[in-house]
PDB file of C-alpha atoms in Angstrom:
ATOM      1  CA  UNK A1482     157.130  -7.869 -14.085  1.00  0.00           C
ATOM      2  CA  UNK A1483     153.608  -8.549 -13.858  1.00  0.00           C
ATOM      3  CA  UNK A1484     153.812 -10.438 -10.960  1.00  0.00           C
ATOM      4  CA  UNK A1485     156.589  -8.567  -8.632  1.00  0.00           C
ATOM      5  CA  UNK A1486     154.045  -5.341  -9.389  1.00  0.00           C
ATOM      6  CA  UNK A1487     151.240  -8.677  -8.222  1.00  0.00           C
ATOM      7  CA  UNK A1488     152.845  -9.111  -5.412  1.00  0.00           C
ATOM      8  CA  UNK A1489     153.635  -5.378  -4.876  1.00  0.00           C
ATOM      9  CA  UNK A1490     149.954  -5.130  -4.656  1.00  0.00           C
ATOM     10  CA  UNK A1491     148.604  -8.011  -2.601  1.00  0.00           C
ATOM     11  CA  UNK A1492     151.298  -6.327   0.349  1.00  0.00           C
ATOM     12  CA  UNK A1493     149.612  -3.106  -0.266  1.00  0.00           C
ATOM     13  CA  UNK A1494     146.111  -4.548   0.506  1.00  0.00           C
ATOM     14  CA  UNK A1495     147.732  -6.314   3.721  1.00  0.00           C
ATOM     15  CA  UNK A1496     147.067 -10.120   2.205  1.00  0.00           C
ATOM     16  CA  UNK A1497     150.246 -11.046   3.814  1.00  0.00           C
ATOM     17  CA  UNK A1498     149.798  -9.224   6.775  1.00  0.00           C
ATOM     18  CA  UNK A1499     150.879  -7.327  10.527  1.00  0.00           C
ATOM     19  CA  UNK A1500     147.235  -5.702  10.077  1.00  0.00           C
ATOM     20  CA  UNK A1501     145.583  -6.481  13.538  1.00  0.00           C
ATOM     21  CA  UNK A1502     142.331  -7.908  13.706  1.00  0.00           C
ATOM     22  CA  UNK A1503     140.488  -7.446  17.511  1.00  0.00           C
ATOM     23  CA  UNK A1504     138.493 -10.220  19.308  1.00  0.00           C
ATOM     24  CA  UNK A1505     135.922  -9.991  21.553  1.00  0.00           C
ATOM     25  CA  UNK A1506     133.728 -12.322  23.925  1.00  0.00           C
ATOM     26  CA  UNK A1507     131.797 -10.725  26.696  1.00  0.00           C
ATOM     27  CA  UNK A1508     131.371 -13.164  29.790  1.00  0.00           C
ATOM     28  CA  UNK A1509     129.191 -13.305  32.406  1.00  0.00           C
ATOM     29  CA  UNK A1510     131.878 -11.297  35.124  1.00  0.00           C
ATOM     30  CA  UNK A1511     134.506  -9.764  32.160  1.00  0.00           C
ATOM     31  CA  UNK A1512     134.957  -9.030  28.569  1.00  0.00           C
ATOM     32  CA  UNK A1513     138.043 -10.384  27.053  1.00  0.00           C
ATOM     33  CA  UNK A1514     138.886  -8.375  23.844  1.00  0.00           C
ATOM     34  CA  UNK A1515     142.134  -9.317  21.396  1.00  0.00           C
ATOM     35  CA  UNK A1516     144.176  -7.478  19.217  1.00  0.00           C
ATOM     36  CA  UNK A1517     147.037  -9.562  17.477  1.00  0.00           C
ATOM     37  CA  UNK A1518     147.626  -9.483  13.515  1.00  0.00           C
ATOM     38  CA  UNK A1519     145.916 -12.980  12.184  1.00  0.00           C
ATOM     39  CA  UNK A1520     148.750 -13.037   8.844  1.00  0.00           C
ATOM     40  CA  UNK A1521     152.439 -12.422   9.571  1.00  0.00           C
ATOM     41  CA  UNK A1522     155.296 -13.382   7.284  1.00  0.00           C
ATOM     42  CA  UNK A1523     158.435 -15.223   8.739  1.00  0.00           C
ATOM     43  CA  UNK A1524     160.590 -12.964  11.241  1.00  0.00           C
ATOM     44  CA  UNK A1525     158.516 -10.173  11.605  1.00  0.00           C
ATOM     45  CA  UNK A1526     158.146  -8.195  15.280  1.00  0.00           C
ATOM     46  CA  UNK A1527     154.485  -7.318  16.766  1.00  0.00           C
ATOM     47  CA  UNK A1528     153.164  -6.897  19.901  1.00  0.00           C
ATOM     48  CA  UNK A1529     149.674  -8.148  20.734  1.00  0.00           C
ATOM     49  CA  UNK A1530     147.239  -6.464  23.070  1.00  0.00           C
ATOM     50  CA  UNK A1531     145.539  -8.458  25.350  1.00  0.00           C
ATOM     51  CA  UNK A1532     142.107  -6.301  27.212  1.00  0.00           C
ATOM     52  CA  UNK A1533     140.284  -7.684  30.478  1.00  0.00           C
ATOM     53  CA  UNK A1534     137.423  -5.271  31.458  1.00  0.00           C
ATOM     54  CA  UNK A1535     135.913  -7.227  34.613  1.00  0.00           C
ATOM     55  CA  UNK A1536     132.451  -6.522  35.300  1.00  0.00           C
ATOM     56  CA  UNK A1537     132.585  -8.170  38.358  1.00  0.00           C
ATOM     57  CA  UNK A1538     136.146  -8.460  40.652  1.00  0.00           C
ATOM     58  CA  UNK A1539     138.166 -11.626  39.217  1.00  0.00           C
ATOM     59  CA  UNK A1540     139.426 -13.260  42.579  1.00  0.00           C
ATOM     60  CA  UNK A1541     142.258 -15.252  40.619  1.00  0.00           C
ATOM     61  CA  UNK A1542     142.920 -13.990  36.903  1.00  0.00           C
ATOM     62  CA  UNK A1543     144.533 -16.545  35.204  1.00  0.00           C
ATOM     63  CA  UNK A1544     144.818 -15.978  31.071  1.00  0.00           C
ATOM     64  CA  UNK A1545     145.532 -19.552  29.188  1.00  0.00           C
ATOM     65  CA  UNK A1546     147.223 -18.781  25.819  1.00  0.00           C
ATOM     66  CA  UNK A1547     147.359 -21.954  23.114  1.00  0.00           C
ATOM     67  CA  UNK A1548     151.020 -23.192  22.257  1.00  0.00           C
ATOM     68  CA  UNK A1549     150.360 -21.043  18.753  1.00  0.00           C
ATOM     69  CA  UNK A1550     151.557 -18.017  20.437  1.00  0.00           C
ATOM     70  CA  UNK A1551     154.744 -19.577  21.290  1.00  0.00           C
ATOM     71  CA  UNK A1552     155.530 -22.426  18.990  1.00  0.00           C
ATOM     72  CA  UNK A1553     158.141 -21.181  16.321  1.00  0.00           C
ATOM     73  CA  UNK A1554     157.899 -17.668  18.079  1.00  0.00           C
ATOM     74  CA  UNK A1555     160.605 -15.630  20.132  1.00  0.00           C
ATOM     75  CA  UNK A1556     159.358 -13.720  23.482  1.00  0.00           C
ATOM     76  CA  UNK A1557     160.670 -10.716  23.845  1.00  0.00           C
ATOM     77  CA  UNK A1558     158.934  -9.833  26.302  1.00  0.00           C
ATOM     78  CA  UNK A1559     155.318  -9.886  28.400  1.00  0.00           C
ATOM     79  CA  UNK A1560     153.774  -7.134  30.246  1.00  0.00           C
ATOM     80  CA  UNK A1561     153.202  -6.029  32.798  1.00  0.00           C
ATOM     81  CA  UNK A1562     154.540 -10.134  33.997  1.00  0.00           C
ATOM     82  CA  UNK A1563     152.459 -12.577  35.514  1.00  0.00           C
ATOM     83  CA  UNK A1564     152.612 -13.531  39.605  1.00  0.00           C
ATOM     84  CA  UNK A1565     152.810 -16.791  37.812  1.00  0.00           C
ATOM     85  CA  UNK A1566     153.500 -19.273  34.849  1.00  0.00           C
ATOM     86  CA  UNK A1567     153.227 -22.501  34.291  1.00  0.00           C
ATOM     87  CA  UNK A1568     151.485 -25.043  32.152  1.00  0.00           C
ATOM     88  CA  UNK A1569     149.081 -27.486  31.371  1.00  0.00           C
ATOM     89  CA  UNK A1570     148.996 -29.340  28.028  1.00  0.00           C
ATOM     90  CA  UNK A1571     148.989 -27.739  25.128  1.00  0.00           C
ATOM     91  CA  UNK A1572     148.588 -24.415  27.136  1.00  0.00           C
ATOM     92  CA  UNK A1573     150.778 -21.518  28.757  1.00  0.00           C
ATOM     93  CA  UNK A1574     148.961 -20.182  31.848  1.00  0.00           C
ATOM     94  CA  UNK A1575     149.809 -16.604  33.034  1.00  0.00           C
ATOM     95  CA  UNK A1576     148.385 -15.780  36.449  1.00  0.00           C
ATOM     96  CA  UNK A1577     147.704 -12.231  37.584  1.00  0.00           C
ATOM     97  CA  UNK A1578     145.528 -12.300  40.923  1.00  0.00           C
ATOM     98  CA  UNK A1579     142.961  -9.985  41.820  1.00  0.00           C
ATOM     99  CA  UNK A1580     141.285  -7.385  39.198  1.00  0.00           C
ATOM    100  CA  UNK A1581     139.001  -4.979  40.380  1.00  0.00           C
ATOM    101  CA  UNK A1582     135.867  -4.704  37.719  1.00  0.00           C
ATOM    102  CA  UNK A1583     135.355  -1.514  36.127  1.00  0.00           C
ATOM    103  CA  UNK A1584     139.181  -1.231  35.628  1.00  0.00           C
ATOM    104  CA  UNK A1585     140.563  -2.497  32.789  1.00  0.00           C
ATOM    105  CA  UNK A1586     143.978  -4.204  32.379  1.00  0.00           C
ATOM    106  CA  UNK A1587     146.148  -4.936  29.849  1.00  0.00           C
ATOM    107  CA  UNK A1588     148.348  -7.676  28.407  1.00  0.00           C
ATOM    108  CA  UNK A1589     151.132  -7.061  25.870  1.00  0.00           C
ATOM    109  CA  UNK A1590     152.949  -9.807  24.204  1.00  0.00           C
ATOM    110  CA  UNK A1591     155.977  -8.029  22.499  1.00  0.00           C
ATOM    111  CA  UNK A1592     156.484 -11.459  20.009  1.00  0.00           C
ATOM    112  CA  UNK A1593     158.446 -12.148  16.755  1.00  0.00           C
ATOM    113  CA  UNK A1594     158.002 -14.963  14.195  1.00  0.00           C
ATOM    114  CA  UNK A1595     161.155 -17.269  13.755  1.00  0.00           C
ATOM    115  CA  UNK A1596     161.292 -17.227   9.568  1.00  0.00           C
ATOM    116  CA  UNK A1597     160.710 -20.927   9.200  1.00  0.00           C
ATOM    117  CA  UNK A1598     158.044 -20.953  11.175  1.00  0.00           C
ATOM    118  CA  UNK A1599     155.691 -21.085   7.847  1.00  0.00           C
ATOM    119  CA  UNK A1600     151.528 -22.409   8.258  1.00  0.00           C
ATOM    120  CA  UNK A1601     148.390 -22.215  10.958  1.00  0.00           C
ATOM    121  CA  UNK A1602     149.283 -22.290  14.633  1.00  0.00           C
ATOM    122  CA  UNK A1603     146.213 -21.531  16.960  1.00  0.00           C
ATOM    123  CA  UNK A1604     145.814 -19.069  19.338  1.00  0.00           C
ATOM    124  CA  UNK A1605     143.406 -19.445  21.441  1.00  0.00           C
ATOM    125  CA  UNK A1606     143.117 -17.384  24.456  1.00  0.00           C
ATOM    126  CA  UNK A1607     141.046 -17.915  27.604  1.00  0.00           C
ATOM    127  CA  UNK A1608     140.149 -16.315  30.775  1.00  0.00           C
ATOM    128  CA  UNK A1609     139.738 -18.084  33.741  1.00  0.00           C
ATOM    129  CA  UNK A1610     138.877 -16.723  37.377  1.00  0.00           C
ATOM    130  CA  UNK A1611     140.157 -19.141  39.418  1.00  0.00           C
ATOM    131  CA  UNK A1612     138.987 -22.824  38.257  1.00  0.00           C
ATOM    132  CA  UNK A1613     135.833 -20.803  36.575  1.00  0.00           C
ATOM    133  CA  UNK A1614     135.693 -19.942  32.706  1.00  0.00           C
ATOM    134  CA  UNK A1615     136.047 -16.346  32.476  1.00  0.00           C
ATOM    135  CA  UNK A1616     135.259 -16.545  28.683  1.00  0.00           C
ATOM    136  CA  UNK A1617     137.349 -17.744  25.606  1.00  0.00           C
ATOM    137  CA  UNK A1618     138.165 -16.353  22.033  1.00  0.00           C
ATOM    138  CA  UNK A1619     139.583 -18.811  19.384  1.00  0.00           C
ATOM    139  CA  UNK A1620     141.728 -17.253  16.937  1.00  0.00           C
ATOM    140  CA  UNK A1621     144.217 -18.589  14.694  1.00  0.00           C
ATOM    141  CA  UNK A1622     147.352 -17.339  13.051  1.00  0.00           C
ATOM    142  CA  UNK A1623     149.197 -17.478   9.519  1.00  0.00           C
ATOM    143  CA  UNK A1624     152.846 -17.368   8.832  1.00  0.00           C
ATOM    144  CA  UNK A1625     153.639 -16.166   5.106  1.00  0.00           C
ATOM    145  CA  UNK A1626     157.624 -17.604   4.203  1.00  0.00           C
TER     146      UNK A1626
END
């Protein structure tokens, strides 16, 4: 009984995840924020939000997502849809075209962890304006069984 009570108490204090954490990185021409859980249980559906706030105009905003965003995950939707999608090495690259200064751009990823997706995954996010790195956030996700 004590073991079950301890597991329930740990879950109440979010040890097993799903509450989101916001990471912010300010670059020279934009601020990048990622609001996403860093601990999940297998099988959970969740939404992550990436917010880009340009302080100067971005001519060709591109969001690079590390493979941990997709490894062992089911992608339900990405909103708004990018104008272009490609990959390079371990990165999935979403292109959004020009972003205007002072107007935040919100990108939502609706995902589900596959039940067999257990362990740690890199979920880095990088923002580029064309070939120029604007901001980058290093984050990790841990999926419990």
